[in-house]
XYZ file of C-alpha atoms in Angstrom:
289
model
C 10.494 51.125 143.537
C 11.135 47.416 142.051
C 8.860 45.451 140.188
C 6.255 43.806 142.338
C 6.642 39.969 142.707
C 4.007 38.345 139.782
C 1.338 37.024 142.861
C 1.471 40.615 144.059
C 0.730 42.029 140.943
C -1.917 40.058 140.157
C -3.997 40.667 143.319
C -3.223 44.544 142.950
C -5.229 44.413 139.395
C -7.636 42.040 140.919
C -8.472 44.934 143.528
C -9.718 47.003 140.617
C -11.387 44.169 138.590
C -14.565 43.622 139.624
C -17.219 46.587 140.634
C -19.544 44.036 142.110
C -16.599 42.973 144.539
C -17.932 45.582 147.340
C -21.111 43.760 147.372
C -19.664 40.136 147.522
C -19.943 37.830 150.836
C -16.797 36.205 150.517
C -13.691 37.540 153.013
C -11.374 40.030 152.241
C -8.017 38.489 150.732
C -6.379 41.265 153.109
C -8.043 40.788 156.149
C -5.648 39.537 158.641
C -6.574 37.731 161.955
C -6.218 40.476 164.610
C -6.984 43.286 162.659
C -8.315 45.615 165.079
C -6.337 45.100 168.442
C -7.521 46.505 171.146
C -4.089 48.776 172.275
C -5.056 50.780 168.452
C -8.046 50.839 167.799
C -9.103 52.094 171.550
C -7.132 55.405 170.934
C -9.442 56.370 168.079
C -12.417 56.128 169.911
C -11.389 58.061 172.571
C -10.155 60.813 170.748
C -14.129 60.605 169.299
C -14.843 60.833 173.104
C -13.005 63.763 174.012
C -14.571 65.855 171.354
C -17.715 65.769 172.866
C -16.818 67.611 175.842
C -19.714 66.516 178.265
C -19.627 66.792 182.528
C -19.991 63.235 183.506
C -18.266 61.706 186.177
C -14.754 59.697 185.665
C -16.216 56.545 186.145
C -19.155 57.481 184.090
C -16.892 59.164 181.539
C -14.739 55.470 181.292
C -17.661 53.665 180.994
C -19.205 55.640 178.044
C -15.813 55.442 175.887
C -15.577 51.678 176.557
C -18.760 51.153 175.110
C -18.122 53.214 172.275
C -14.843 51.724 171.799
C -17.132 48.070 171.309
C -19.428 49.416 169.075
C -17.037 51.352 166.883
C -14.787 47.797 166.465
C -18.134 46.214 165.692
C -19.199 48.554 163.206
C -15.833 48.619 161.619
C -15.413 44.728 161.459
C -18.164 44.606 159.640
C -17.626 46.778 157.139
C -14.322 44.839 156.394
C -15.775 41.322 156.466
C -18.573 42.657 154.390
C -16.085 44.044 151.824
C -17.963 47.763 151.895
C -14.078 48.701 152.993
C -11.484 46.705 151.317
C -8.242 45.814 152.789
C -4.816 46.825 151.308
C -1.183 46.306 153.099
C 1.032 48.983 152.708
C 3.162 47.477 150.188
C 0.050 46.221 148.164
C -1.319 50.076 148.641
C 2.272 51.475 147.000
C 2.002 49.298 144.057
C -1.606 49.887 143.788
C -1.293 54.505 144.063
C 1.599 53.520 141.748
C 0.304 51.052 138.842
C -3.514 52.417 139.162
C -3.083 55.735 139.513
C -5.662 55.962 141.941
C -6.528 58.426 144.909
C -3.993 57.800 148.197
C -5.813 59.826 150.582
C -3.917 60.779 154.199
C -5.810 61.599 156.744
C -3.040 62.261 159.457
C -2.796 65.098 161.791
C -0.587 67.813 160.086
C 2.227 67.316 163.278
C 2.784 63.462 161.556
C 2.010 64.549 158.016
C 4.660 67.372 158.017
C 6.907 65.025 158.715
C 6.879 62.488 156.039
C 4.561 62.064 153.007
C 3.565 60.047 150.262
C 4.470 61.736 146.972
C 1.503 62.812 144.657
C -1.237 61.604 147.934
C -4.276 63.851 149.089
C -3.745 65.201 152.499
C -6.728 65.823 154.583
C -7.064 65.239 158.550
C -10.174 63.657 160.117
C -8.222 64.848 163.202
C -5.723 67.942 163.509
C -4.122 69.548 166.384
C -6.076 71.597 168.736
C -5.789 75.313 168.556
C -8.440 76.456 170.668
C -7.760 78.780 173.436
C -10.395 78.531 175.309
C -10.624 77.166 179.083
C -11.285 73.361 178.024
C -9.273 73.452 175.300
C -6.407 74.567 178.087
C -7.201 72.123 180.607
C -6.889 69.303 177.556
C -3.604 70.841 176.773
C -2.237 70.819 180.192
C -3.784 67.574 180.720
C -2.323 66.012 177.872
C 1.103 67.185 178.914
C 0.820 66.105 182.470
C -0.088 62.603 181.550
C 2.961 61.957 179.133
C 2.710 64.255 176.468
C 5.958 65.930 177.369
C 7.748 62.454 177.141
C 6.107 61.058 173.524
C 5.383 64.616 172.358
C 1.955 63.611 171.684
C -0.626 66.576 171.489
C -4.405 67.069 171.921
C -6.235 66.919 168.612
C -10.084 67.787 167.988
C -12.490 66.107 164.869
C -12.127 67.688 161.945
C -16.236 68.240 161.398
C -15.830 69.608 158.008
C -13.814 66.217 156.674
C -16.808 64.767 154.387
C -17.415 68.085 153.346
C -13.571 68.274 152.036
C -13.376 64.769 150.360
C -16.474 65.565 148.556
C -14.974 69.155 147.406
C -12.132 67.092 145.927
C -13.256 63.915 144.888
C -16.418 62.224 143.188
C -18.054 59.922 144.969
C -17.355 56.963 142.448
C -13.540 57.783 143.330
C -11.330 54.952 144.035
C -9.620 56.147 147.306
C -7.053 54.656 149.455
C -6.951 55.580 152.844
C -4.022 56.210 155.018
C -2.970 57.021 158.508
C 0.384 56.481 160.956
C -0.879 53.538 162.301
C -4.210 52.490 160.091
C -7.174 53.424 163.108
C -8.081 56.817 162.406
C -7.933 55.883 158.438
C -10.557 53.132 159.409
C -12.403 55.662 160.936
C -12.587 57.845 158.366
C -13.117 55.181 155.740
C -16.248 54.427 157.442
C -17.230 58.199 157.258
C -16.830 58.360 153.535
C -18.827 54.877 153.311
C -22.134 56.447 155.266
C -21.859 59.754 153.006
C -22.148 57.712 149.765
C -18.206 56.744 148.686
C -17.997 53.273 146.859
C -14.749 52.558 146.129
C -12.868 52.621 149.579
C -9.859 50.785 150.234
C -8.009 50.942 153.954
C -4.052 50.430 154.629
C -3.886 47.958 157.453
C -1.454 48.963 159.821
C -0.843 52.484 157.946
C 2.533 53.915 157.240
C 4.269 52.614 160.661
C 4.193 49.350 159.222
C 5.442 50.374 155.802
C 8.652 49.559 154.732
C 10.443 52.667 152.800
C 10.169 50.973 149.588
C 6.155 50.448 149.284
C 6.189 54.060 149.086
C 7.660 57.155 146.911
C 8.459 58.904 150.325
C 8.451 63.050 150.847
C 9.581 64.392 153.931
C 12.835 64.291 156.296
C 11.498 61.210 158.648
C 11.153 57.987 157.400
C 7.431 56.969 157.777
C 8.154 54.889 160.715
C 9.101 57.525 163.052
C 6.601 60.744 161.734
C 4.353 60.075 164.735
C 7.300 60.422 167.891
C 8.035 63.557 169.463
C 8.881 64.962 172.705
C 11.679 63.627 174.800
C 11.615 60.470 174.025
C 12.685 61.321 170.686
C 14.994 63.678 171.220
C 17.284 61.230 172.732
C 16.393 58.263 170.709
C 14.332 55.891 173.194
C 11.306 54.973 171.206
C 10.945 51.661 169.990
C 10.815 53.076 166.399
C 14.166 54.816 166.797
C 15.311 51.748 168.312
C 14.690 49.670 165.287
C 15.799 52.203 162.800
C 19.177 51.967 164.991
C 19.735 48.615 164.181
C 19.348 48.616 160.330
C 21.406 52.670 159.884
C 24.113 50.978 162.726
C 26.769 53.131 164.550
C 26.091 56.730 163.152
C 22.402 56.261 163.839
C 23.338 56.006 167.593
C 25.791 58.046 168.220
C 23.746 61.059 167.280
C 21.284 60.231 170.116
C 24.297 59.556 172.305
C 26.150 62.793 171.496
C 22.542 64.355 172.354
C 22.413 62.396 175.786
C 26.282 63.240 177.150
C 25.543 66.900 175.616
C 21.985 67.346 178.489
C 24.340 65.300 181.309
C 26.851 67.891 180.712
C 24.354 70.666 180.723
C 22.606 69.899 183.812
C 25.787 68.963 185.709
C 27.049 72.401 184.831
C 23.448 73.597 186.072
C 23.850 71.679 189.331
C 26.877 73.043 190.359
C 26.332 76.627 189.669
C 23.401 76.332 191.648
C 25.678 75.353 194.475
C 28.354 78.569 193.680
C 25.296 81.088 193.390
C 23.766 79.713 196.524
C 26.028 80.586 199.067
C 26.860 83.888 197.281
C 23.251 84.896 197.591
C 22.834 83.895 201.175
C 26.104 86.255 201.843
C 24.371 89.080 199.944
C 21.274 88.703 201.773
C 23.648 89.269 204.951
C 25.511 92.117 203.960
């Protein structure tokens, strides 16, 4: 990792500086306008949601997570403005784990974390995949699939219930943490857990490790961090808007892996086609004889 510019730097010590800065009124040098768009932040919420289990209608059902969606933003907004939850980017949050030595805290599911990784960070998931076997856990499952989860590979993930528990078991509650996620919702999330249990010293990564550059971090892991949350289809053959990206900067090699992949299931399912058409005509004479 390079030397961060001087302004940078100086910011990243001025993070540390002052322990009455969590109870100042003034805004957050990192708070950016948009910070909790509604396409990211809903997601979160409804995972929350979905935990809960409950019976209610579908229209009752959309109505509840809507207004839990509003009041989680609200709650979360003002913890930021208030500066109980201070803001880091992710290249601000690399220089900081790396020149502070402080906490870096992941609280992906263990599908993204496994992955890719920040060298030296904390893993532990306020949400995980969902290994339950039993009938609703199933029907989420199949759900989940149905709706799109065989194209982006997403899968159905339940609240971790014993997360405060864990951050407590491993850090004091004076700690200075940074908190990060794929995308910087469910970190937020969690951040404001470990605010109402007593933390102090809480800093979120806006826009998590998707919008980290592969410098800001000492990166573990065969994925680059932008492309530890895809999965399914869709990434098999290359047609996220992640993999699309990472095209452009690798160039030709890049894509002709995901073309090789693309001729290679054409190929199969041709073959599959047209011994389907040999073996049906041979079966229908069998049948006869």
């Amino acid at each position: 990792m390079a030397a961060p510019p001087l302004g940078l730097a100086r910011r990243v010590a001025g993070v540390f500086a002052s322990p009455a800065m969590a109870h100042s009124g003034s805004r957050p040098q990192g708070l950016r306008p948009g910070l909790l768009p509604a396409k990211r932040w809903s997601g979160v919420v409804r995972m929350g949601a979905v935990v809960g289990g409950g019976q209610e209608g579908e229209e009752d059902e959309e109505l509840r997570q809507t207004k839990e969606q509003a009041a989680a933003r609200r709650r979360w907004e003002t913890l930021i403005r208030e500066q109980k939850i201070k803001t880091l980017t992710p290249r601000e949050a690399g220089y900081t784990f790396k020149l502070t030595d402080k906490a870096l805290l992941d609280v992906r599911p263990s599908n993204e974390r496994q992955k890719a990784w920040v060298k030296g960070s904390t893993w532990i998931p306020i949400f995980d995949i969902d290994t339950s076997v039993d009938l609703g856990g199933l029907s989420k499952k199949v759900s989940n699939f149905v709706m799109g989860g065989w194209w982006s590979g997403s899968s159905t993930l339940s609240l971790n219930k014993n997360f405060v528990q864990q951050v407590e078991e491993k850090f004091s509650k004076d700690t200075d943490i940074i908190l990060v996620c794929q995308k910087g919702l469910r970190s937020l999330a969690a951040c404001e857990q470990l605010y109402n249990a007593g933390f102090e010293n809480l800093f979120w990564v806006q826009g998590g490790l998707e919008a980290a550059e592969e410098e800001d971090f000492e990166r573990e892991g065969s994925q680059p961090f932008k492309l530890a949350a895809i999965g399914g289809v869709s990434e098999f053959f290359g047609w996220t808007d992640q993999q699309r990206r990472q095209a452009a900067k690798e160039g030709l090699g890049y894509r002709l892996v995901f073309t090789g992949r693309l001729v290679g299931a054409l190929v199969l399912l041709d073959a599959l086609f047209l011994g389907a058409q040999r073996i049906g005509p041979l079966l229908q004479e069998m049948q006869t004889h």
